[in-house]
N, CA, C and O atoms as a Tinker XYZ file with bonds, in Angstrom:
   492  protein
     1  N     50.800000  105.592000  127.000000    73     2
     2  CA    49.534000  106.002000  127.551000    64     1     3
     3  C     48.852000  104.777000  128.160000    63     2     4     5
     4  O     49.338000  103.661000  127.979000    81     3
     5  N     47.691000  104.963000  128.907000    73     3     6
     6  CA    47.232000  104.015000  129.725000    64     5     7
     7  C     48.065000  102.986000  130.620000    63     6     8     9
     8  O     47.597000  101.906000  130.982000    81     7
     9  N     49.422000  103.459000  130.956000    73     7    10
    10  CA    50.238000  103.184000  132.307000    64     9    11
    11  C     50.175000  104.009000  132.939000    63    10    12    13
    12  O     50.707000  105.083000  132.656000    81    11
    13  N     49.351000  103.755000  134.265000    73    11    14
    14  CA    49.391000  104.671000  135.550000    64    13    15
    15  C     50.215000  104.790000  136.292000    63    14    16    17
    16  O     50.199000  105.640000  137.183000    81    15
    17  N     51.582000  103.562000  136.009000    73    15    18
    18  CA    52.857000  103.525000  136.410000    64    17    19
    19  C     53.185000  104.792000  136.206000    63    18    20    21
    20  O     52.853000  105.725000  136.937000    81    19
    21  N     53.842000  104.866000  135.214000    73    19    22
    22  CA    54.091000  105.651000  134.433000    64    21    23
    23  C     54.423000  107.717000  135.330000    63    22    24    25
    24  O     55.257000  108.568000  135.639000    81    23
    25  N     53.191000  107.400000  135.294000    73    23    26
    26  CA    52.555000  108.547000  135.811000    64    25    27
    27  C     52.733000  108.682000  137.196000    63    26    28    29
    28  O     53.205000  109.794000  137.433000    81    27
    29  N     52.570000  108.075000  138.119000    73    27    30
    30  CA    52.585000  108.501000  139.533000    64    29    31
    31  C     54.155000  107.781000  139.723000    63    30    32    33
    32  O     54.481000  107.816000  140.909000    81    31
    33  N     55.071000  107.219000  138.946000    73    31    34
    34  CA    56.578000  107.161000  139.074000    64    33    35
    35  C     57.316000  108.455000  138.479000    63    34    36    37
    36  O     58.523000  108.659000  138.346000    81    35
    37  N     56.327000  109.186000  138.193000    73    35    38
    38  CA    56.979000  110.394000  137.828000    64    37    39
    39  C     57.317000  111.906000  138.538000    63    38    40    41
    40  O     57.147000  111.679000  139.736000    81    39
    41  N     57.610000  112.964000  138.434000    73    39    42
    42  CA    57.582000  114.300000  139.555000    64    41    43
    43  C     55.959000  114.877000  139.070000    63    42    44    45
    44  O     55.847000  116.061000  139.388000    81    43
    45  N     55.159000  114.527000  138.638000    73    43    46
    46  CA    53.605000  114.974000  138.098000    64    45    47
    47  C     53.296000  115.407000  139.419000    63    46    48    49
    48  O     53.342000  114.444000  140.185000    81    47
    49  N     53.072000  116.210000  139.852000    73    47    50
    50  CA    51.728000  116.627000  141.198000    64    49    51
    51  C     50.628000  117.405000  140.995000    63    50    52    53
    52  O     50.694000  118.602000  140.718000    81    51
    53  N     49.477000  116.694000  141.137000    73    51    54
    54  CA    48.247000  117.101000  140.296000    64    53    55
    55  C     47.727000  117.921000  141.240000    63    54    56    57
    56  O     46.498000  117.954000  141.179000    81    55
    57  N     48.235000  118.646000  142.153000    73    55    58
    58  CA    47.765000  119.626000  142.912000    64    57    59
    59  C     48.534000  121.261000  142.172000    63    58    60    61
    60  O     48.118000  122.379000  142.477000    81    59
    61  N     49.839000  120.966000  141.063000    73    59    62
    62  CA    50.080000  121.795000  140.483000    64    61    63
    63  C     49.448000  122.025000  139.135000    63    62    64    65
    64  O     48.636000  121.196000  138.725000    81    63
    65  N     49.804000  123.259000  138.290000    73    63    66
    66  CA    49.009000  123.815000  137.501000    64    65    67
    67  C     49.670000  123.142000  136.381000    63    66    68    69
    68  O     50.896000  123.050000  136.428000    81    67
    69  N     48.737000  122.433000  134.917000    73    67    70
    70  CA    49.563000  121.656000  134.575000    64    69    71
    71  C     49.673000  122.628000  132.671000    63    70    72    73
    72  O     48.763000  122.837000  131.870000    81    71
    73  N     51.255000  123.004000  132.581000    73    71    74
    74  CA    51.098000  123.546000  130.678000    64    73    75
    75  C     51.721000  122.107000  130.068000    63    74    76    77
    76  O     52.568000  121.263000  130.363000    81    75
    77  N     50.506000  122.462000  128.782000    73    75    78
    78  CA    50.942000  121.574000  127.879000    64    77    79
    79  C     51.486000  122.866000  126.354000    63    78    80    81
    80  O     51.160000  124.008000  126.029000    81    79
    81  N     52.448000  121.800000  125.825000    73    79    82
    82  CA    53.283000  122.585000  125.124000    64    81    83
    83  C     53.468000  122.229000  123.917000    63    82    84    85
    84  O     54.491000  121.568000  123.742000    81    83
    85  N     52.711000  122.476000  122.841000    73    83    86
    86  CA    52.056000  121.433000  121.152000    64    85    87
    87  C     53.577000  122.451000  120.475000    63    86    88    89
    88  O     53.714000  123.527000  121.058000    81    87
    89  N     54.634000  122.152000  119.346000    73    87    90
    90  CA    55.168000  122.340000  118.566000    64    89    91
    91  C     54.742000  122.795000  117.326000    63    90    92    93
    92  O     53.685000  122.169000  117.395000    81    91
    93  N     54.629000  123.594000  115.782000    73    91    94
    94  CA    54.052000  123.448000  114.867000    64    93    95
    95  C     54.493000  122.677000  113.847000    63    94    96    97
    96  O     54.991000  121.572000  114.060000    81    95
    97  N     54.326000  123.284000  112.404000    73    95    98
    98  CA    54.553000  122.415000  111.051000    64    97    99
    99  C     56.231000  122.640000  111.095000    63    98   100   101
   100  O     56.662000  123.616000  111.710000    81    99
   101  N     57.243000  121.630000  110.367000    73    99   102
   102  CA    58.599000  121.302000  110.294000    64   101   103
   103  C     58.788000  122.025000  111.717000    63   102   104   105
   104  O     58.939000  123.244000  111.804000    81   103
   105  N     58.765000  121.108000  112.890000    73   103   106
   106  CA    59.408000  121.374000  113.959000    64   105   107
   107  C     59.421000  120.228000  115.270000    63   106   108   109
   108  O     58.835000  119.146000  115.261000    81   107
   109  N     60.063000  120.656000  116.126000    73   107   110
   110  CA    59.744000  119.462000  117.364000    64   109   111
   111  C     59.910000  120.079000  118.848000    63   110   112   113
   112  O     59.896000  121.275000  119.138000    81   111
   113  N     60.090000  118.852000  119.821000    73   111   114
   114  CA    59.699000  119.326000  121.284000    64   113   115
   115  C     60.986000  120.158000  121.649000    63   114   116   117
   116  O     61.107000  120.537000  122.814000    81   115
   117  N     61.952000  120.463000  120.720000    73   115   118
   118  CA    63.159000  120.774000  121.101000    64   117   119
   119  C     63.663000  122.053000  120.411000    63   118   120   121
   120  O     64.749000  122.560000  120.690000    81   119
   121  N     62.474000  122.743000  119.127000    73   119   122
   122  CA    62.789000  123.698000  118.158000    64   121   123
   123  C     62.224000  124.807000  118.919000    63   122   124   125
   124  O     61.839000  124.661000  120.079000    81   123
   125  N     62.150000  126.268000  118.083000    73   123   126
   126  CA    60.905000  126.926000  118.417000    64   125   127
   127  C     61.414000  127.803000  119.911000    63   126   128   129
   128  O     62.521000  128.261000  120.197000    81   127
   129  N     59.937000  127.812000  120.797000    73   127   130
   130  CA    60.398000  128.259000  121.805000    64   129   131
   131  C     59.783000  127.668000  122.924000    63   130   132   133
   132  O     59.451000  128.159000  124.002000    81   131
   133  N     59.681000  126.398000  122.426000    73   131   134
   134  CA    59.296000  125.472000  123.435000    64   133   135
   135  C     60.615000  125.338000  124.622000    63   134   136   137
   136  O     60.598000  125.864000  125.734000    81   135
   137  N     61.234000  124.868000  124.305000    73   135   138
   138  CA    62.082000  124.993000  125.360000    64   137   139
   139  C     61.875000  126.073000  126.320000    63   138   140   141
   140  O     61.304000  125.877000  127.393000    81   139
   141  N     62.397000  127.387000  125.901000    73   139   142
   142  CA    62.015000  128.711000  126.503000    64   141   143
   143  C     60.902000  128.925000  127.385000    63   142   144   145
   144  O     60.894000  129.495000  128.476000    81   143
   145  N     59.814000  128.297000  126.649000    73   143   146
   146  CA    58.432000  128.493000  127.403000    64   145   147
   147  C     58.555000  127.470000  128.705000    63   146   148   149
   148  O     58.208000  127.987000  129.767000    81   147
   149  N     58.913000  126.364000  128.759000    73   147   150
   150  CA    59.380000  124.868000  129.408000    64   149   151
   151  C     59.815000  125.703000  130.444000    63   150   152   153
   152  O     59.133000  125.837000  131.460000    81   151
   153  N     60.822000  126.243000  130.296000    73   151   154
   154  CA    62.018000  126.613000  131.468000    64   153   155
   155  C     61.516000  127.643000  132.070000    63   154   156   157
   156  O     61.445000  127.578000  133.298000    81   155
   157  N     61.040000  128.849000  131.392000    73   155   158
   158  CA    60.189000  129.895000  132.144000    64   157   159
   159  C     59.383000  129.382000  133.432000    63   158   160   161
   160  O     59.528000  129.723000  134.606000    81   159
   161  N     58.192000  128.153000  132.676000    73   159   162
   162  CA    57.221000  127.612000  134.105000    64   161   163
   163  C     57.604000  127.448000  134.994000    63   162   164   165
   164  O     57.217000  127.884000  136.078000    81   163
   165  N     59.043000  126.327000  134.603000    73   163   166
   166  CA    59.368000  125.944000  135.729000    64   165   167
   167  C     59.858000  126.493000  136.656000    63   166   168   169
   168  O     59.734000  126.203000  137.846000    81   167
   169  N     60.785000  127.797000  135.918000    73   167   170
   170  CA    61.218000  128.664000  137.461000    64   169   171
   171  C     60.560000  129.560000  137.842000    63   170   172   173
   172  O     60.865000  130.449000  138.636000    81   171
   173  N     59.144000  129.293000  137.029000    73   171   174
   174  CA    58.137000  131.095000  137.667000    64   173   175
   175  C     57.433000  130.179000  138.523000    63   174   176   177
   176  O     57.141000  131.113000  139.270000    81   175
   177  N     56.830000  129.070000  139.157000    73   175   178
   178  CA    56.823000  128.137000  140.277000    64   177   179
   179  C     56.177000  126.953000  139.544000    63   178   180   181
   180  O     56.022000  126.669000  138.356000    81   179
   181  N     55.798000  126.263000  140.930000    73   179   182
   182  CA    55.533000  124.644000  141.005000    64   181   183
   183  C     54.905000  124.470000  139.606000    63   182   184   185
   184  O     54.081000  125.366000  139.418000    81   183
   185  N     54.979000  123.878000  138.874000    73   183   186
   186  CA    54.623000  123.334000  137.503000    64   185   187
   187  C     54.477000  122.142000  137.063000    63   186   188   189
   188  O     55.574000  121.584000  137.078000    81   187
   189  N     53.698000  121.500000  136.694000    73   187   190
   190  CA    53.596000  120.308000  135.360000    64   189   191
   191  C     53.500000  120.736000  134.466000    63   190   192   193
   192  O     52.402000  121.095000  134.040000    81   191
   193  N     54.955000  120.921000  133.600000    73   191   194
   194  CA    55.182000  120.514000  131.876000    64   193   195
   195  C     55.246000  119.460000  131.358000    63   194   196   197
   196  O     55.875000  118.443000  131.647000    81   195
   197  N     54.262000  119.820000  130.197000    73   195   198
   198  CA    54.259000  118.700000  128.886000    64   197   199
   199  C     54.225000  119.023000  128.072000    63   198   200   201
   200  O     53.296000  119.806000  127.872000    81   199
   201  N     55.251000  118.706000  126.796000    73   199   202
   202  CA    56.334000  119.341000  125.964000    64   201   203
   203  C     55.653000  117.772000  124.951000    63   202   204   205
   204  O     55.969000  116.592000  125.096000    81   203
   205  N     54.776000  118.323000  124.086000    73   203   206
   206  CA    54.377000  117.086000  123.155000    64   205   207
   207  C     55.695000  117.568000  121.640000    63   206   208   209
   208  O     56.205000  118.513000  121.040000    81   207
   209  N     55.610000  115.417000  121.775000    73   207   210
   210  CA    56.205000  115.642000  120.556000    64   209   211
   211  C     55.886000  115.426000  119.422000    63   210   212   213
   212  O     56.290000  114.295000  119.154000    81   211
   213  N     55.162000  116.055000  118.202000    73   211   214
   214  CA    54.653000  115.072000  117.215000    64   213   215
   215  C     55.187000  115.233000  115.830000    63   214   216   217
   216  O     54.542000  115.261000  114.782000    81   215
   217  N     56.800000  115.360000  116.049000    73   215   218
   218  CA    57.574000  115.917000  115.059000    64   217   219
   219  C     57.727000  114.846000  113.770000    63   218   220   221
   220  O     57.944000  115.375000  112.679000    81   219
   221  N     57.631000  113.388000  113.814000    73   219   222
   222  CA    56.992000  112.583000  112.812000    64   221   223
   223  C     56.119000  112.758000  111.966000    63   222   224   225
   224  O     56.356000  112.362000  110.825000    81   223
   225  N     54.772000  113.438000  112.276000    73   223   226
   226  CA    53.723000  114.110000  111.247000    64   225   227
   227  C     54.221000  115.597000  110.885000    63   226   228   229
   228  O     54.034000  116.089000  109.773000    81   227
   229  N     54.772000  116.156000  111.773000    73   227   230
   230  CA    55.025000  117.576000  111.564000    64   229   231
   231  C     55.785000  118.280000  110.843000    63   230   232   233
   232  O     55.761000  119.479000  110.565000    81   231
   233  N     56.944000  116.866000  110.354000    73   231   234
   234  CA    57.858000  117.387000  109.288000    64   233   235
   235  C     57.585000  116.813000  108.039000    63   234   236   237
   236  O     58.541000  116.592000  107.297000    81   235
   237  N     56.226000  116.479000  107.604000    73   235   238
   238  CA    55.991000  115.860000  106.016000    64   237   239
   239  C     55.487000  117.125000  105.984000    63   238   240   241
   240  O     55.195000  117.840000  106.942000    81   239
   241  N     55.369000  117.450000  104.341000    73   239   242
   242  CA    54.461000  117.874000  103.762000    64   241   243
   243  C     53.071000  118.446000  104.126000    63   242   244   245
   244  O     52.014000  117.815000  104.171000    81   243
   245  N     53.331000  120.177000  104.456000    73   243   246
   246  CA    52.038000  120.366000  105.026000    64   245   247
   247  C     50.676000  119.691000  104.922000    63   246   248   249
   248  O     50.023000  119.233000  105.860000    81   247
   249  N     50.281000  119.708000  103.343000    73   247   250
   250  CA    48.702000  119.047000  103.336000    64   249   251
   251  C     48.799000  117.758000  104.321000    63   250   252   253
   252  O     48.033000  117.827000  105.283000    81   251
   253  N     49.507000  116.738000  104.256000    73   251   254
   254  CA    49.757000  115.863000  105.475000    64   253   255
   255  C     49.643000  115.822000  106.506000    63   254   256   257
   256  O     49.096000  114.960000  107.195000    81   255
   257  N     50.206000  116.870000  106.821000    73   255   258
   258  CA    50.430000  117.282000  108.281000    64   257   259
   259  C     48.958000  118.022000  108.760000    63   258   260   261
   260  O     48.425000  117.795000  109.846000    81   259
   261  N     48.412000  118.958000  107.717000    73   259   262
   262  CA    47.069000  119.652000  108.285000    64   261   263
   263  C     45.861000  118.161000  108.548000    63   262   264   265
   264  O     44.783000  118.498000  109.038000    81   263
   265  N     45.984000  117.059000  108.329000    73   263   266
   266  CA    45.618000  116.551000  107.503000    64   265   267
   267  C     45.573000  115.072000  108.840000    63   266   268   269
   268  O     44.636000  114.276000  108.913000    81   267
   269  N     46.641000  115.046000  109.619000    73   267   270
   270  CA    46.907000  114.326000  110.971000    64   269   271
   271  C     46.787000  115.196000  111.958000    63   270   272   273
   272  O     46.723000  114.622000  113.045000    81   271
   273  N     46.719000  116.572000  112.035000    73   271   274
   274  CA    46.248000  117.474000  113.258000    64   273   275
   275  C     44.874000  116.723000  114.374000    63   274   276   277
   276  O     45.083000  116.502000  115.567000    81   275
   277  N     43.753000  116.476000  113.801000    73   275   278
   278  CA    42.862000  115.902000  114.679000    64   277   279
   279  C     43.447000  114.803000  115.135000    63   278   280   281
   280  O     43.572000  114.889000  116.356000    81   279
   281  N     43.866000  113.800000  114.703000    73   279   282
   282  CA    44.510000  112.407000  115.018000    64   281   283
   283  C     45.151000  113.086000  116.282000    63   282   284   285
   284  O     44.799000  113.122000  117.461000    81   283
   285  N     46.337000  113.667000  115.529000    73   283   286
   286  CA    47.372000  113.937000  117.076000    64   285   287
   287  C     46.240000  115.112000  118.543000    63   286   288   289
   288  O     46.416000  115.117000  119.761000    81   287
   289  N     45.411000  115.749000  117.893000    73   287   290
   290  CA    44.830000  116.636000  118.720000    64   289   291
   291  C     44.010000  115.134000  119.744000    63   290   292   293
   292  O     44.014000  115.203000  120.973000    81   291
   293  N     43.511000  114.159000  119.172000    73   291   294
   294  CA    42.675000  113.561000  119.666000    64   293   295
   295  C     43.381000  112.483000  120.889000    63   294   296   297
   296  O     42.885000  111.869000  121.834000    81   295
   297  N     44.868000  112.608000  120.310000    73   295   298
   298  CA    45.385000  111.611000  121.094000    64   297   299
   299  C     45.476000  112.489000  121.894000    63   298   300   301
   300  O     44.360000  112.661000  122.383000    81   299
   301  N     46.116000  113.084000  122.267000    73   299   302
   302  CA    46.371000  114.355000  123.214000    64   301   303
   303  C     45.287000  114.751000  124.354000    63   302   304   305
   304  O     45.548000  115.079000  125.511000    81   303
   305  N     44.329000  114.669000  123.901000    73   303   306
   306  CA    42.889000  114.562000  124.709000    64   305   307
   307  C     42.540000  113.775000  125.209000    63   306   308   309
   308  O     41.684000  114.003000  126.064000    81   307
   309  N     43.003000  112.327000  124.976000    73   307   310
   310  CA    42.824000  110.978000  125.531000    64   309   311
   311  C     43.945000  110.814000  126.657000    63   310   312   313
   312  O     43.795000  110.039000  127.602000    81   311
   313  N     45.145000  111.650000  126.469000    73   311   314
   314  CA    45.714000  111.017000  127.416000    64   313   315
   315  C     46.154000  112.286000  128.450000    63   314   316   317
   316  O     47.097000  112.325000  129.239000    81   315
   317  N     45.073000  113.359000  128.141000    73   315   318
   318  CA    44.851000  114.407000  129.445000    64   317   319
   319  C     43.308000  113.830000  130.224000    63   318   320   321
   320  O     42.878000  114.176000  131.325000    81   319
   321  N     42.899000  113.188000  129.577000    73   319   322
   322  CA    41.722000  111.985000  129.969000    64   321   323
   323  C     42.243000  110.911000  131.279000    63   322   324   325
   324  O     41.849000  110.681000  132.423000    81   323
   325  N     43.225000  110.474000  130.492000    73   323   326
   326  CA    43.868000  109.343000  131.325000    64   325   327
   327  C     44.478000  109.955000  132.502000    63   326   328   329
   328  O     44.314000  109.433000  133.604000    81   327
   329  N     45.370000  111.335000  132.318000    73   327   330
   330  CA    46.205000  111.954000  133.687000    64   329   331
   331  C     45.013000  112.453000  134.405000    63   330   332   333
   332  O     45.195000  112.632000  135.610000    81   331
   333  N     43.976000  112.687000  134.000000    73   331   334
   334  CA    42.772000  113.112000  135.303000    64   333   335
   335  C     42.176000  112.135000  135.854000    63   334   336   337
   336  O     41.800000  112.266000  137.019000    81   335
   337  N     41.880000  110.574000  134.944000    73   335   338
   338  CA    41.624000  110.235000  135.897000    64   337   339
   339  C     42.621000  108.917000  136.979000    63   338   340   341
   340  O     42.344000  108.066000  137.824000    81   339
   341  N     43.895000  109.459000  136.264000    73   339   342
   342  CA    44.803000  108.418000  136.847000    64   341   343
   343  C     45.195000  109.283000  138.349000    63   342   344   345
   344  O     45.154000  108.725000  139.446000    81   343
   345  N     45.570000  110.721000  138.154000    73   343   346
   346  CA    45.915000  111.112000  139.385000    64   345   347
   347  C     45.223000  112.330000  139.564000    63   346   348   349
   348  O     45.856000  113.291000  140.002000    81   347
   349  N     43.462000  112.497000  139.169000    73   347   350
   350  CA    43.101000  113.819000  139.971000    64   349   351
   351  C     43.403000  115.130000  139.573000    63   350   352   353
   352  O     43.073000  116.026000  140.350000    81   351
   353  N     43.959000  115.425000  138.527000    73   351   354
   354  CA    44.505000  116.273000  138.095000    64   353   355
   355  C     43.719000  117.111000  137.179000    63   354   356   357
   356  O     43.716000  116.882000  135.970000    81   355
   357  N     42.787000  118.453000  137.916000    73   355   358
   358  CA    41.270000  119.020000  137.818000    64   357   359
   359  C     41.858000  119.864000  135.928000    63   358   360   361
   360  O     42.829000  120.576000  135.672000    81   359
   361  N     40.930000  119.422000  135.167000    73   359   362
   362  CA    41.097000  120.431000  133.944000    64   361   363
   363  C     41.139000  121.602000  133.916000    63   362   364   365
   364  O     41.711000  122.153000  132.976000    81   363
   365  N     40.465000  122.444000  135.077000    73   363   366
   366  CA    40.755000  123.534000  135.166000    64   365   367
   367  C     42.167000  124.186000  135.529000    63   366   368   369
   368  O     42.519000  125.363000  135.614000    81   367
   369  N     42.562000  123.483000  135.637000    73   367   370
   370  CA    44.048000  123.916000  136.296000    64   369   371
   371  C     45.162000  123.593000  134.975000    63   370   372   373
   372  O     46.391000  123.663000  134.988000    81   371
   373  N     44.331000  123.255000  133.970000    73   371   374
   374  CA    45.335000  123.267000  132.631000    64   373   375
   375  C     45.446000  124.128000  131.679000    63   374   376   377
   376  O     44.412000  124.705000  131.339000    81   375
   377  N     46.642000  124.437000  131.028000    73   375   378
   378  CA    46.835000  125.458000  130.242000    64   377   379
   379  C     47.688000  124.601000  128.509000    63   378   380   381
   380  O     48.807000  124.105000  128.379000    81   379
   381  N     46.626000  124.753000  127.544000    73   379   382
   382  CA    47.283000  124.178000  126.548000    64   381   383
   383  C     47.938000  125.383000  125.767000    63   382   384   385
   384  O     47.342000  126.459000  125.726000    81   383
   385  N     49.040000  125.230000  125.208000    73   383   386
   386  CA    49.936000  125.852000  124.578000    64   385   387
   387  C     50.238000  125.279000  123.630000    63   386   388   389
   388  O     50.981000  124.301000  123.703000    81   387
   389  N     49.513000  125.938000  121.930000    73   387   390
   390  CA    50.395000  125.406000  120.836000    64   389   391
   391  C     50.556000  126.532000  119.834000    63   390   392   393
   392  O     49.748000  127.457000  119.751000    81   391
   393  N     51.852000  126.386000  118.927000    73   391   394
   394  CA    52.630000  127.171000  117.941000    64   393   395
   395  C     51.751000  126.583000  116.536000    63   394   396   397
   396  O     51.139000  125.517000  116.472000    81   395
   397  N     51.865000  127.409000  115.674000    73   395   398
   398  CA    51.226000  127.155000  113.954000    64   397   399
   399  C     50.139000  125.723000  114.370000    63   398   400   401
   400  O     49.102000  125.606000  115.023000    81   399
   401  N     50.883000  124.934000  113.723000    73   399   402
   402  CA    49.875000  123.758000  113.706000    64   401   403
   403  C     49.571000  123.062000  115.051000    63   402   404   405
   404  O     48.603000  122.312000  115.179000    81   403
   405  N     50.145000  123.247000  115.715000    73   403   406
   406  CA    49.962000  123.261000  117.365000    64   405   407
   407  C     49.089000  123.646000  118.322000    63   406   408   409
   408  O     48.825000  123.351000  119.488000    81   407
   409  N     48.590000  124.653000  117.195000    73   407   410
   410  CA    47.674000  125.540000  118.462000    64   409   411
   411  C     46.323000  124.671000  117.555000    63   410   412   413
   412  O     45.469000  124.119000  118.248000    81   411
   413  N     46.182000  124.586000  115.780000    73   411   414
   414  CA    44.978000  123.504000  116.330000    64   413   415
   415  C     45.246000  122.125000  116.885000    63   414   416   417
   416  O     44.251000  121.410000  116.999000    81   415
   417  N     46.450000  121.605000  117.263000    73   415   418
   418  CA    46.412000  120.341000  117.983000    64   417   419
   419  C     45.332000  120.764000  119.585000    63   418   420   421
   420  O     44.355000  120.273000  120.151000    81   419
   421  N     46.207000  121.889000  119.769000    73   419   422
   422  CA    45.511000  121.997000  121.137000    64   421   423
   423  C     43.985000  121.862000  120.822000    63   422   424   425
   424  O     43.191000  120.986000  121.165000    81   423
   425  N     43.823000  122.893000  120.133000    73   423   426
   426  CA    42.511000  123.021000  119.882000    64   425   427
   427  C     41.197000  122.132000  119.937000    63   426   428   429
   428  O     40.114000  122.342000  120.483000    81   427
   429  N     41.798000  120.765000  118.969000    73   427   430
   430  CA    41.767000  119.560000  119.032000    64   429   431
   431  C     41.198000  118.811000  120.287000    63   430   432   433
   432  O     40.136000  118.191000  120.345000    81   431
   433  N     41.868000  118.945000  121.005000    73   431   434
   434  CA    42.355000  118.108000  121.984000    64   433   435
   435  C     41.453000  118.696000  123.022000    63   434   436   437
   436  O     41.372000  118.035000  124.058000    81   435
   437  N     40.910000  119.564000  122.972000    73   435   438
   438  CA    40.271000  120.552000  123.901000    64   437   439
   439  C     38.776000  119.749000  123.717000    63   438   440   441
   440  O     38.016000  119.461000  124.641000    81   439
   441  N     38.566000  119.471000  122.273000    73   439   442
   442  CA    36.840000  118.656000  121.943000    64   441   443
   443  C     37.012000  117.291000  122.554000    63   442   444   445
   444  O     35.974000  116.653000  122.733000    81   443
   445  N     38.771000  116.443000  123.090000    73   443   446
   446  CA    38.118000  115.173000  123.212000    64   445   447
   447  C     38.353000  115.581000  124.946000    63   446   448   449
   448  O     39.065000  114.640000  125.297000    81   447
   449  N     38.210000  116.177000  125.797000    73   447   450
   450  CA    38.060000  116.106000  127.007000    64   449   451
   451  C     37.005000  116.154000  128.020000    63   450   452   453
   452  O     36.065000  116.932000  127.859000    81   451
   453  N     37.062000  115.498000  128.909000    73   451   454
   454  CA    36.109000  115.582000  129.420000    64   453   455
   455  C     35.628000  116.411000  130.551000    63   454   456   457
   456  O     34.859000  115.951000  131.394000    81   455
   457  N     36.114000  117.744000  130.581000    73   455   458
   458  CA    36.052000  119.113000  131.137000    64   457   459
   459  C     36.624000  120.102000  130.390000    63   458   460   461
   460  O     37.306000  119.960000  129.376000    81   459
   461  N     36.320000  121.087000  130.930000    73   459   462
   462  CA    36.802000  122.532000  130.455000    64   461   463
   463  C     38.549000  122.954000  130.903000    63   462   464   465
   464  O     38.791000  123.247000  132.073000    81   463
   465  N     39.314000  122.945000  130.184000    73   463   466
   466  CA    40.607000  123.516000  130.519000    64   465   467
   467  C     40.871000  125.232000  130.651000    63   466   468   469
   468  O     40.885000  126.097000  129.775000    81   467
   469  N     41.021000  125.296000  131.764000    73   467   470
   470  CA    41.413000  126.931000  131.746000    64   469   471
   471  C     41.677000  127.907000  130.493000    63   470   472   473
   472  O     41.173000  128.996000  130.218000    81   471
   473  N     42.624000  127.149000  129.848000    73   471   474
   474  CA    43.057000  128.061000  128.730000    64   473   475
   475  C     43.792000  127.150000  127.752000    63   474   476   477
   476  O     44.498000  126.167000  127.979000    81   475
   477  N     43.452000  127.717000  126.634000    73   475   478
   478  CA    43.713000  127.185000  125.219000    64   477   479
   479  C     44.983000  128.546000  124.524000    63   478   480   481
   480  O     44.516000  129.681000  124.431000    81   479
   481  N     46.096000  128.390000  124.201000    73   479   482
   482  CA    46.544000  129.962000  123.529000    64   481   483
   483  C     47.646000  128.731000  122.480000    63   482   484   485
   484  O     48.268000  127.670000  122.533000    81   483
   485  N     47.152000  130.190000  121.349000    73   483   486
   486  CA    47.389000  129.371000  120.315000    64   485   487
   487  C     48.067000  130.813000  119.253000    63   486   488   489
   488  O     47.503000  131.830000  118.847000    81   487
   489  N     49.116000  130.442000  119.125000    73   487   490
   490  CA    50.207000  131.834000  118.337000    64   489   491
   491  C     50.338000  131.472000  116.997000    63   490   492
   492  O     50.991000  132.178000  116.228000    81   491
């Protein structure tokens, strides 16, 4: 985070609609139906996916894990902070997506921004 390299060396186009994609408790960016959801965007059109991973907190011990949700929600918010104002990329045009403990990451992450995101969905 806070490399703007990073970011505009990447396929990101902040003129597209951007999903973010939170995992829940014992799982990761690769379990679940993240993938599924990933691949759908991309071929239902132009897309920015982001497929968070925070499978390090996510596989201890729930109380733990409920317990680092704001932490990870907060980082998450900081660095949809950083992609708006590194490349323009309007909050409204974002869609957060999270599973069990995921959806309060999103949730999270929704208090540290500094606009309104289209949509929050949380299963």
């Amino acid at each position: 985070m806070n490399n703007p390299g990073s970011i505009t060396s990447s396929h990101f186009n902040p003129r597209n609609p951007t999903i973010v994609i939170s995992h829940g408790w014992l799982s990761n960016m690769k379990t679940n139906l993240n993938p599924v959801i990933r691949d759908a965007y991309l071929r239902l059109k132009e897309t920015n996916v982001i497929v968070l991973d925070w499978m390090r907190l996510a596989i201890a011990p729930y109380p733990t894990a409920v317990r680092g949700v704001p932490d990870i929600g907060r980082g998450l918010g900081q660095f949809l902070n950083f992609l708006h104002r590194t490349t323009g990329a309007p909050f409204n045009t974002m869609h957060l997506i999270g599973f069990s403990l995921g959806g309060h990451v999103v949730g999270n992450a929704g208090r540290y921004l500094g606009g309104r995101v289209a949509r929050i969905t949380s299963k």
